[in-house]
Amino acid sequence: MIRSSILTKMNPYNILLLFSIIQWSACSGETICSYLDLALNLTYKNIRGTLVRPVKNWRNSTIVYIDLSLYTVVNLDTSLQSLTTYIWFLMEWKNEFLNWDPGEFCGIDTIIIPGEDLWVPDLYIYEMTESDDKSPVIPYFIISSDGIITESKPLRIVSTCNLDIFKFPFDKQTCYLTFGPYVHSVQDIIMLPKFNSSQVNSNSQEIFVSKGDWVLLDISVSSMTIWSEGVEYSQVIFELIIKRAPVVYIINLIIPSCFLVLLDVVSMFIQMGTGERLGFKITVVLGFSVLLLILNDMLPNSDNPAVLGIFCCVCLAVMVISTVGSIATSYMLMLSETHPNVPAWIQVWVMRRLARVLCFKIKPSYEDTVAIKGEVNASFLGDTEDRKLREKTPELQEKKHPQKGKDSLEVKLLKRLLVEILQIHQELILSKDMQDAKSDWYTAAQIVDRLVLIIYLIIVVIMFAVVISVWVT
Ligand SMILES: *[C@@H]1O[C@H](CO)[C@@H](O)[C@H](O)[C@H]1NC(C)=O
Ligand SMILES: *[C@@H]1O[C@H](CO)[C@@H](O)[C@H](O)[C@H]1NC(C)=O
Ligand SMILES: *[C@@H]1O[C@H](CO)[C@@H](O)[C@H](O)[C@H]1NC(C)=O
């Protein structure tokens, strides 16, 4: 009867068993100590239990215990939002037909056999996005004498993970691995974790190998049931919390960008209006945009962008604004050559109000000349007598005022001299006005430059404060 039932399944495994039968019958009577004999007896017992769930009463569900230890995080692809992990997986369930008395078999209480004839739960990982054809195939199962079957194997899992990269590169990611049967409902299979969270975590911490990029913070496990299309399924959920090791990003990204911002701030102290400053600034902006390209490669396309990305964007904007400010000041200096007079609105808005707001000390040239001009007008030009003297025809004056023709030669000479001196004075005031206008342009440019510098510093300091406070919390 044994032979006939085995001969119906002529696969290599059963041919092996056939041999063992011959061996067994040959040396019957001796104590049975070989695995082969036990395997034969199990095959006979289980022959009808390989296709269907191995319970004696169909109403009883099979309890499947699950455990995993995280070995390493192979990759966390931020742009695809996928997590590739390598885990050590363990699954345990009971086959109610596969049990034996170890006393009958020379004390053998566990046997390791290939599992092609065994019923295996249809386990499925809900988050899995790729089939795990890169996992090594370990075909063996451990069966103990009370019918408990243990499947233990390494698994490479590619799963989806919702990434939150707001704090990049100081981010923590929480990913889930949900194990459950795909077909069997909770009446058939109940999934339970083999160990509690603290044990799972300490097991994983023991074996976890960091590949430099990610550090394992915590693993916890829970079981629950979900309803899907009217059927209730049992699940075991592992929650992995991993933290990015930020050193690489600090060295390659954050420190260089801080240096570039610093350089750009310092470049505001290069002499105003020179091409040197502009060239320097453009070079810094170029360098910064290269960093932005690198950052772009590292960051995923996500709805809420990383605070580092916003920071870099604002820094670039401020750099551009300060470059435009530098161009504006050099344009103002250029205008001072062609249009010496500063427009009134610049005088009012820039040189008075803005200067007062920025506590900018204007050189006395502008306000004082106005005062001096007033004095000069009052003392010399206000007097009618002096105004006449200023005219270039003193001979005519003499005719009009014959009584003054009596003046001596010295007095005439002195009056002549006075006229000349007054003319020179006028000339001087005129050219001083020109220079003042030029230096007014210069002052206005200085004020604009100061304004840009102050805005720049304020924005950069605020951004630094915001970014650091986000990272710290
Ligand atoms: C093999 O299994 C059968 C059925 O359970 C049992 O009667 C028999 O004793 C077993 N064989 C040995 C050698 O123990
Ligand atoms: C099935 O489960 C019931 C309890 O729900 C238990 O009393 C019974 O022994 C189980 N049957 C088998 C064959 O294990
Ligand atoms: C987890 O299991 C271990 C050993 O069984 C036990 O000592 C520990 O208290 C359990 N922890 C929790 C949180 O249940």
JSON list of C-alpha atoms in Angstrom, two decimals, residues 204-371:
[
{"chain": "A", "resi": 204, "resn": "SER", "atom": "CA", "xyz": [17.51, 43.48, 14.44]},
{"chain": "A", "resi": 205, "resn": "GLN", "atom": "CA", "xyz": [19.87, 45.83, 16.24]},
{"chain": "A", "resi": 206, "resn": "GLU", "atom": "CA", "xyz": [22.18, 42.86, 16.82]},
{"chain": "A", "resi": 207, "resn": "ILE", "atom": "CA", "xyz": [22.47, 41.89, 13.17]},
{"chain": "A", "resi": 208, "resn": "PHE", "atom": "CA", "xyz": [21.86, 45.19, 11.42]},
{"chain": "A", "resi": 209, "resn": "VAL", "atom": "CA", "xyz": [24.66, 46.16, 9.08]},
{"chain": "A", "resi": 210, "resn": "SER", "atom": "CA", "xyz": [24.67, 49.82, 8.19]},
{"chain": "A", "resi": 211, "resn": "LYS", "atom": "CA", "xyz": [25.85, 50.56, 4.72]},
{"chain": "A", "resi": 212, "resn": "GLY", "atom": "CA", "xyz": [26.68, 54.08, 5.78]},
{"chain": "A", "resi": 213, "resn": "ASP", "atom": "CA", "xyz": [23.59, 55.77, 4.54]},
{"chain": "A", "resi": 214, "resn": "TRP", "atom": "CA", "xyz": [20.96, 54.62, 7.00]},
{"chain": "A", "resi": 215, "resn": "VAL", "atom": "CA", "xyz": [20.88, 53.86, 10.68]},
{"chain": "A", "resi": 216, "resn": "LEU", "atom": "CA", "xyz": [18.21, 51.65, 12.21]},
{"chain": "A", "resi": 217, "resn": "LEU", "atom": "CA", "xyz": [16.37, 53.46, 14.99]},
{"chain": "A", "resi": 218, "resn": "ASP", "atom": "CA", "xyz": [13.54, 51.14, 15.84]},
{"chain": "A", "resi": 219, "resn": "ILE", "atom": "CA", "xyz": [11.41, 48.24, 14.66]},
{"chain": "A", "resi": 220, "resn": "SER", "atom": "CA", "xyz": [8.06, 47.45, 16.12]},
{"chain": "A", "resi": 221, "resn": "VAL", "atom": "CA", "xyz": [5.49, 44.86, 15.23]},
{"chain": "A", "resi": 222, "resn": "SER", "atom": "CA", "xyz": [1.73, 44.64, 15.51]},
{"chain": "A", "resi": 223, "resn": "SER", "atom": "CA", "xyz": [-1.01, 42.44, 14.17]},
{"chain": "A", "resi": 224, "resn": "MET", "atom": "CA", "xyz": [-4.43, 43.44, 12.95]},
{"chain": "A", "resi": 225, "resn": "THR", "atom": "CA", "xyz": [-7.16, 42.46, 10.55]},
{"chain": "A", "resi": 226, "resn": "ILE", "atom": "CA", "xyz": [-8.41, 44.41, 7.59]},
{"chain": "A", "resi": 227, "resn": "TRP", "atom": "CA", "xyz": [-11.58, 44.18, 5.60]},
{"chain": "A", "resi": 228, "resn": "SER", "atom": "CA", "xyz": [-11.24, 43.99, 1.86]},
{"chain": "A", "resi": 229, "resn": "GLU", "atom": "CA", "xyz": [-14.25, 43.44, -0.37]},
{"chain": "A", "resi": 230, "resn": "GLY", "atom": "CA", "xyz": [-16.25, 41.92, 2.44]},
{"chain": "A", "resi": 231, "resn": "VAL", "atom": "CA", "xyz": [-13.57, 39.47, 3.50]},
{"chain": "A", "resi": 232, "resn": "GLU", "atom": "CA", "xyz": [-11.51, 39.88, 6.64]},
{"chain": "A", "resi": 233, "resn": "TYR", "atom": "CA", "xyz": [-7.78, 39.24, 6.37]},
{"chain": "A", "resi": 234, "resn": "SER", "atom": "CA", "xyz": [-5.23, 38.91, 9.11]},
{"chain": "A", "resi": 235, "resn": "GLN", "atom": "CA", "xyz": [-1.98, 40.86, 8.93]},
{"chain": "A", "resi": 236, "resn": "VAL", "atom": "CA", "xyz": [1.27, 41.38, 10.75]},
{"chain": "A", "resi": 237, "resn": "ILE", "atom": "CA", "xyz": [2.78, 44.82, 10.30]},
{"chain": "A", "resi": 238, "resn": "PHE", "atom": "CA", "xyz": [6.40, 45.67, 10.90]},
{"chain": "A", "resi": 239, "resn": "GLU", "atom": "CA", "xyz": [7.23, 49.33, 11.29]},
{"chain": "A", "resi": 240, "resn": "LEU", "atom": "CA", "xyz": [10.80, 50.24, 10.45]},
{"chain": "A", "resi": 241, "resn": "ILE", "atom": "CA", "xyz": [12.15, 53.59, 11.54]},
{"chain": "A", "resi": 242, "resn": "ILE", "atom": "CA", "xyz": [15.43, 54.47, 9.92]},
{"chain": "A", "resi": 243, "resn": "LYS", "atom": "CA", "xyz": [17.50, 57.62, 10.09]},
{"chain": "A", "resi": 244, "resn": "ARG", "atom": "CA", "xyz": [19.72, 59.05, 7.42]},
{"chain": "A", "resi": 245, "resn": "ALA", "atom": "CA", "xyz": [23.41, 59.42, 8.24]},
{"chain": "A", "resi": 246, "resn": "PRO", "atom": "CA", "xyz": [23.84, 63.09, 7.32]},
{"chain": "A", "resi": 247, "resn": "VAL", "atom": "CA", "xyz": [27.64, 63.48, 7.35]},
{"chain": "A", "resi": 248, "resn": "VAL", "atom": "CA", "xyz": [28.08, 63.02, 3.61]},
{"chain": "A", "resi": 249, "resn": "TYR", "atom": "CA", "xyz": [25.46, 65.64, 2.86]},
{"chain": "A", "resi": 250, "resn": "ILE", "atom": "CA", "xyz": [26.88, 68.06, 5.42]},
{"chain": "A", "resi": 251, "resn": "ILE", "atom": "CA", "xyz": [30.33, 67.80, 3.86]},
{"chain": "A", "resi": 252, "resn": "ASN", "atom": "CA", "xyz": [29.29, 67.77, 0.21]},
{"chain": "A", "resi": 253, "resn": "LEU", "atom": "CA", "xyz": [26.31, 70.07, 0.22]},
{"chain": "A", "resi": 254, "resn": "ILE", "atom": "CA", "xyz": [25.63, 72.16, 3.29]},
{"chain": "A", "resi": 255, "resn": "ILE", "atom": "CA", "xyz": [29.11, 73.41, 4.12]},
{"chain": "A", "resi": 256, "resn": "PRO", "atom": "CA", "xyz": [29.99, 74.35, 0.51]},
{"chain": "A", "resi": 257, "resn": "SER", "atom": "CA", "xyz": [26.73, 76.24, 0.09]},
{"chain": "A", "resi": 258, "resn": "CYS", "atom": "CA", "xyz": [27.31, 78.11, 3.38]},
{"chain": "A", "resi": 259, "resn": "PHE", "atom": "CA", "xyz": [30.80, 79.03, 2.18]},
{"chain": "A", "resi": 260, "resn": "LEU", "atom": "CA", "xyz": [29.44, 80.30, -1.11]},
{"chain": "A", "resi": 261, "resn": "VAL", "atom": "CA", "xyz": [26.83, 82.42, 0.65]},
{"chain": "A", "resi": 262, "resn": "LEU", "atom": "CA", "xyz": [29.55, 83.77, 2.94]},
{"chain": "A", "resi": 263, "resn": "LEU", "atom": "CA", "xyz": [31.75, 84.60, -0.06]},
{"chain": "A", "resi": 264, "resn": "ASP", "atom": "CA", "xyz": [28.90, 86.43, -1.69]},
{"chain": "A", "resi": 265, "resn": "VAL", "atom": "CA", "xyz": [28.22, 88.45, 1.44]},
{"chain": "A", "resi": 266, "resn": "VAL", "atom": "CA", "xyz": [31.90, 89.34, 1.74]},
{"chain": "A", "resi": 267, "resn": "SER", "atom": "CA", "xyz": [32.01, 90.37, -1.90]},
{"chain": "A", "resi": 268, "resn": "MET", "atom": "CA", "xyz": [29.73, 93.28, -0.97]},
{"chain": "A", "resi": 269, "resn": "PHE", "atom": "CA", "xyz": [32.85, 94.86, 0.54]},
{"chain": "A", "resi": 270, "resn": "ILE", "atom": "CA", "xyz": [34.77, 94.86, -2.73]},
{"chain": "A", "resi": 271, "resn": "GLN", "atom": "CA", "xyz": [34.95, 98.42, -4.00]},
{"chain": "A", "resi": 272, "resn": "MET", "atom": "CA", "xyz": [31.59, 99.56, -5.31]},
{"chain": "A", "resi": 273, "resn": "GLY", "atom": "CA", "xyz": [31.02, 100.04, -9.00]},
{"chain": "A", "resi": 274, "resn": "THR", "atom": "CA", "xyz": [33.98, 98.03, -10.20]},
{"chain": "A", "resi": 275, "resn": "GLY", "atom": "CA", "xyz": [33.71, 95.25, -12.73]},
{"chain": "A", "resi": 276, "resn": "GLU", "atom": "CA", "xyz": [35.71, 93.10, -10.34]},
{"chain": "A", "resi": 277, "resn": "ARG", "atom": "CA", "xyz": [32.86, 92.86, -7.90]},
{"chain": "A", "resi": 278, "resn": "LEU", "atom": "CA", "xyz": [30.37, 91.96, -10.60]},
{"chain": "A", "resi": 279, "resn": "GLY", "atom": "CA", "xyz": [32.64, 89.28, -12.03]},
{"chain": "A", "resi": 280, "resn": "PHE", "atom": "CA", "xyz": [33.20, 87.82, -8.59]},
{"chain": "A", "resi": 281, "resn": "LYS", "atom": "CA", "xyz": [29.50, 87.74, -7.83]},
{"chain": "A", "resi": 282, "resn": "ILE", "atom": "CA", "xyz": [28.61, 86.08, -11.12]},
{"chain": "A", "resi": 283, "resn": "THR", "atom": "CA", "xyz": [31.24, 83.39, -10.46]},
{"chain": "A", "resi": 284, "resn": "VAL", "atom": "CA", "xyz": [29.79, 82.70, -7.02]},
{"chain": "A", "resi": 285, "resn": "VAL", "atom": "CA", "xyz": [26.27, 82.46, -8.46]},
{"chain": "A", "resi": 286, "resn": "LEU", "atom": "CA", "xyz": [27.54, 79.96, -11.05]},
{"chain": "A", "resi": 287, "resn": "GLY", "atom": "CA", "xyz": [29.20, 77.86, -8.37]},
{"chain": "A", "resi": 288, "resn": "PHE", "atom": "CA", "xyz": [26.03, 77.92, -6.35]},
{"chain": "A", "resi": 289, "resn": "SER", "atom": "CA", "xyz": [23.91, 76.79, -9.27]},
{"chain": "A", "resi": 290, "resn": "VAL", "atom": "CA", "xyz": [26.20, 73.77, -9.68]},
{"chain": "A", "resi": 291, "resn": "LEU", "atom": "CA", "xyz": [25.43, 72.87, -6.06]},
{"chain": "A", "resi": 292, "resn": "LEU", "atom": "CA", "xyz": [21.74, 73.29, -6.81]},
{"chain": "A", "resi": 293, "resn": "LEU", "atom": "CA", "xyz": [22.07, 70.76, -9.64]},
{"chain": "A", "resi": 294, "resn": "ILE", "atom": "CA", "xyz": [23.63, 68.23, -7.27]},
{"chain": "A", "resi": 295, "resn": "LEU", "atom": "CA", "xyz": [20.88, 68.87, -4.74]},
{"chain": "A", "resi": 296, "resn": "ASN", "atom": "CA", "xyz": [18.26, 68.37, -7.42]},
{"chain": "A", "resi": 297, "resn": "ASP", "atom": "CA", "xyz": [19.63, 64.88, -8.06]},
{"chain": "A", "resi": 298, "resn": "MET", "atom": "CA", "xyz": [19.37, 63.97, -4.40]},
{"chain": "A", "resi": 299, "resn": "LEU", "atom": "CA", "xyz": [15.90, 65.24, -3.67]},
{"chain": "A", "resi": 300, "resn": "PRO", "atom": "CA", "xyz": [12.76, 63.35, -4.64]},
{"chain": "A", "resi": 301, "resn": "ASN", "atom": "CA", "xyz": [9.81, 64.91, -6.40]},
{"chain": "A", "resi": 302, "resn": "SER", "atom": "CA", "xyz": [7.58, 65.42, -3.44]},
{"chain": "A", "resi": 303, "resn": "ASP", "atom": "CA", "xyz": [4.64, 67.62, -2.63]},
{"chain": "A", "resi": 304, "resn": "ASN", "atom": "CA", "xyz": [6.30, 69.18, 0.38]},
{"chain": "A", "resi": 305, "resn": "PRO", "atom": "CA", "xyz": [9.81, 70.17, -0.62]},
{"chain": "A", "resi": 306, "resn": "ALA", "atom": "CA", "xyz": [12.87, 69.85, 1.56]},
{"chain": "A", "resi": 307, "resn": "VAL", "atom": "CA", "xyz": [13.68, 72.87, 3.67]},
{"chain": "A", "resi": 308, "resn": "LEU", "atom": "CA", "xyz": [17.24, 72.67, 2.36]},
{"chain": "A", "resi": 309, "resn": "GLY", "atom": "CA", "xyz": [15.95, 73.12, -1.18]},
{"chain": "A", "resi": 310, "resn": "ILE", "atom": "CA", "xyz": [13.94, 76.18, -0.15]},
{"chain": "A", "resi": 311, "resn": "PHE", "atom": "CA", "xyz": [16.99, 77.55, 1.63]},
{"chain": "A", "resi": 312, "resn": "CYS", "atom": "CA", "xyz": [19.19, 77.15, -1.45]},
{"chain": "A", "resi": 313, "resn": "CYS", "atom": "CA", "xyz": [16.52, 78.71, -3.64]},
{"chain": "A", "resi": 314, "resn": "VAL", "atom": "CA", "xyz": [16.21, 81.74, -1.37]},
{"chain": "A", "resi": 315, "resn": "CYS", "atom": "CA", "xyz": [19.99, 82.05, -1.19]},
{"chain": "A", "resi": 316, "resn": "LEU", "atom": "CA", "xyz": [20.20, 82.03, -4.97]},
{"chain": "A", "resi": 317, "resn": "ALA", "atom": "CA", "xyz": [17.46, 84.67, -5.15]},
{"chain": "A", "resi": 318, "resn": "VAL", "atom": "CA", "xyz": [19.29, 86.89, -2.68]},
{"chain": "A", "resi": 319, "resn": "MET", "atom": "CA", "xyz": [22.53, 86.44, -4.60]},
{"chain": "A", "resi": 320, "resn": "VAL", "atom": "CA", "xyz": [20.80, 87.53, -7.77]},
{"chain": "A", "resi": 321, "resn": "ILE", "atom": "CA", "xyz": [19.23, 90.52, -6.01]},
{"chain": "A", "resi": 322, "resn": "SER", "atom": "CA", "xyz": [22.60, 91.62, -4.65]},
{"chain": "A", "resi": 323, "resn": "THR", "atom": "CA", "xyz": [24.13, 91.26, -8.10]},
{"chain": "A", "resi": 324, "resn": "VAL", "atom": "CA", "xyz": [21.37, 93.43, -9.52]},
{"chain": "A", "resi": 325, "resn": "GLY", "atom": "CA", "xyz": [22.06, 95.92, -6.70]},
{"chain": "A", "resi": 326, "resn": "SER", "atom": "CA", "xyz": [25.73, 96.02, -7.66]},
{"chain": "A", "resi": 327, "resn": "ILE", "atom": "CA", "xyz": [24.79, 96.64, -11.28]},
{"chain": "A", "resi": 328, "resn": "ALA", "atom": "CA", "xyz": [22.49, 99.45, -10.13]},
{"chain": "A", "resi": 329, "resn": "THR", "atom": "CA", "xyz": [25.20, 101.17, -8.11]},
{"chain": "A", "resi": 330, "resn": "SER", "atom": "CA", "xyz": [27.71, 101.01, -10.92]},
{"chain": "A", "resi": 331, "resn": "TYR", "atom": "CA", "xyz": [25.03, 102.41, -13.23]},
{"chain": "A", "resi": 332, "resn": "MET", "atom": "CA", "xyz": [24.50, 105.30, -10.82]},
{"chain": "A", "resi": 333, "resn": "LEU", "atom": "CA", "xyz": [28.22, 106.02, -10.80]},
{"chain": "A", "resi": 334, "resn": "MET", "atom": "CA", "xyz": [28.19, 105.97, -14.59]},
{"chain": "A", "resi": 335, "resn": "LEU", "atom": "CA", "xyz": [25.25, 108.41, -14.63]},
{"chain": "A", "resi": 336, "resn": "SER", "atom": "CA", "xyz": [27.23, 110.84, -12.47]},
{"chain": "A", "resi": 337, "resn": "GLU", "atom": "CA", "xyz": [29.58, 111.36, -15.45]},
{"chain": "A", "resi": 338, "resn": "THR", "atom": "CA", "xyz": [26.84, 112.18, -17.95]},
{"chain": "A", "resi": 339, "resn": "HIS", "atom": "CA", "xyz": [24.00, 113.62, -15.86]},
{"chain": "A", "resi": 340, "resn": "PRO", "atom": "CA", "xyz": [25.64, 115.41, -12.95]},
{"chain": "A", "resi": 341, "resn": "ASN", "atom": "CA", "xyz": [22.37, 116.40, -11.33]},
{"chain": "A", "resi": 342, "resn": "VAL", "atom": "CA", "xyz": [20.72, 113.90, -9.05]},
{"chain": "A", "resi": 343, "resn": "PRO", "atom": "CA", "xyz": [16.96, 113.74, -9.69]},
{"chain": "A", "resi": 344, "resn": "ALA", "atom": "CA", "xyz": [14.85, 115.21, -6.95]},
{"chain": "A", "resi": 345, "resn": "TRP", "atom": "CA", "xyz": [13.12, 111.97, -6.02]},
{"chain": "A", "resi": 346, "resn": "ILE", "atom": "CA", "xyz": [16.45, 110.28, -5.42]},
{"chain": "A", "resi": 347, "resn": "GLN", "atom": "CA", "xyz": [17.47, 113.19, -3.21]},
{"chain": "A", "resi": 348, "resn": "VAL", "atom": "CA", "xyz": [14.28, 112.96, -1.22]},
{"chain": "A", "resi": 349, "resn": "TRP", "atom": "CA", "xyz": [13.79, 109.20, -1.04]},
{"chain": "A", "resi": 350, "resn": "VAL", "atom": "CA", "xyz": [17.28, 107.82, -1.10]},
{"chain": "A", "resi": 351, "resn": "MET", "atom": "CA", "xyz": [19.48, 110.51, 0.36]},
{"chain": "A", "resi": 352, "resn": "ARG", "atom": "CA", "xyz": [17.18, 111.79, 3.07]},
{"chain": "A", "resi": 353, "resn": "ARG", "atom": "CA", "xyz": [14.65, 109.18, 4.14]},
{"chain": "A", "resi": 354, "resn": "LEU", "atom": "CA", "xyz": [16.52, 105.98, 3.30]},
{"chain": "A", "resi": 355, "resn": "ALA", "atom": "CA", "xyz": [19.75, 107.39, 4.70]},
{"chain": "A", "resi": 356, "resn": "ARG", "atom": "CA", "xyz": [17.97, 108.27, 7.94]},
{"chain": "A", "resi": 357, "resn": "VAL", "atom": "CA", "xyz": [16.44, 104.78, 8.18]},
{"chain": "A", "resi": 358, "resn": "LEU", "atom": "CA", "xyz": [19.81, 103.12, 7.57]},
{"chain": "A", "resi": 359, "resn": "CYS", "atom": "CA", "xyz": [21.61, 105.57, 9.93]},
{"chain": "A", "resi": 360, "resn": "PHE", "atom": "CA", "xyz": [23.85, 106.49, 7.03]},
{"chain": "A", "resi": 361, "resn": "LYS", "atom": "CA", "xyz": [25.98, 109.55, 7.76]},
{"chain": "A", "resi": 362, "resn": "ILE", "atom": "CA", "xyz": [25.97, 111.81, 4.72]},
{"chain": "A", "resi": 363, "resn": "LYS", "atom": "CA", "xyz": [29.15, 113.81, 4.25]},
{"chain": "A", "resi": 364, "resn": "PRO", "atom": "CA", "xyz": [28.58, 117.53, 4.92]},
{"chain": "A", "resi": 365, "resn": "SER", "atom": "CA", "xyz": [29.10, 118.36, 1.24]},
{"chain": "A", "resi": 366, "resn": "TYR", "atom": "CA", "xyz": [25.48, 118.31, 0.29]},
{"chain": "A", "resi": 367, "resn": "GLU", "atom": "CA", "xyz": [23.64, 120.12, 3.07]},
{"chain": "A", "resi": 368, "resn": "ASP", "atom": "CA", "xyz": [26.49, 122.45, 3.95]},
{"chain": "A", "resi": 369, "resn": "THR", "atom": "CA", "xyz": [26.96, 123.83, 0.45]},
{"chain": "A", "resi": 370, "resn": "VAL", "atom": "CA", "xyz": [23.35, 124.89, 0.48]},
{"chain": "A", "resi": 371, "resn": "ALA", "atom": "CA", "xyz": [24.02, 126.78, 3.69]}
]
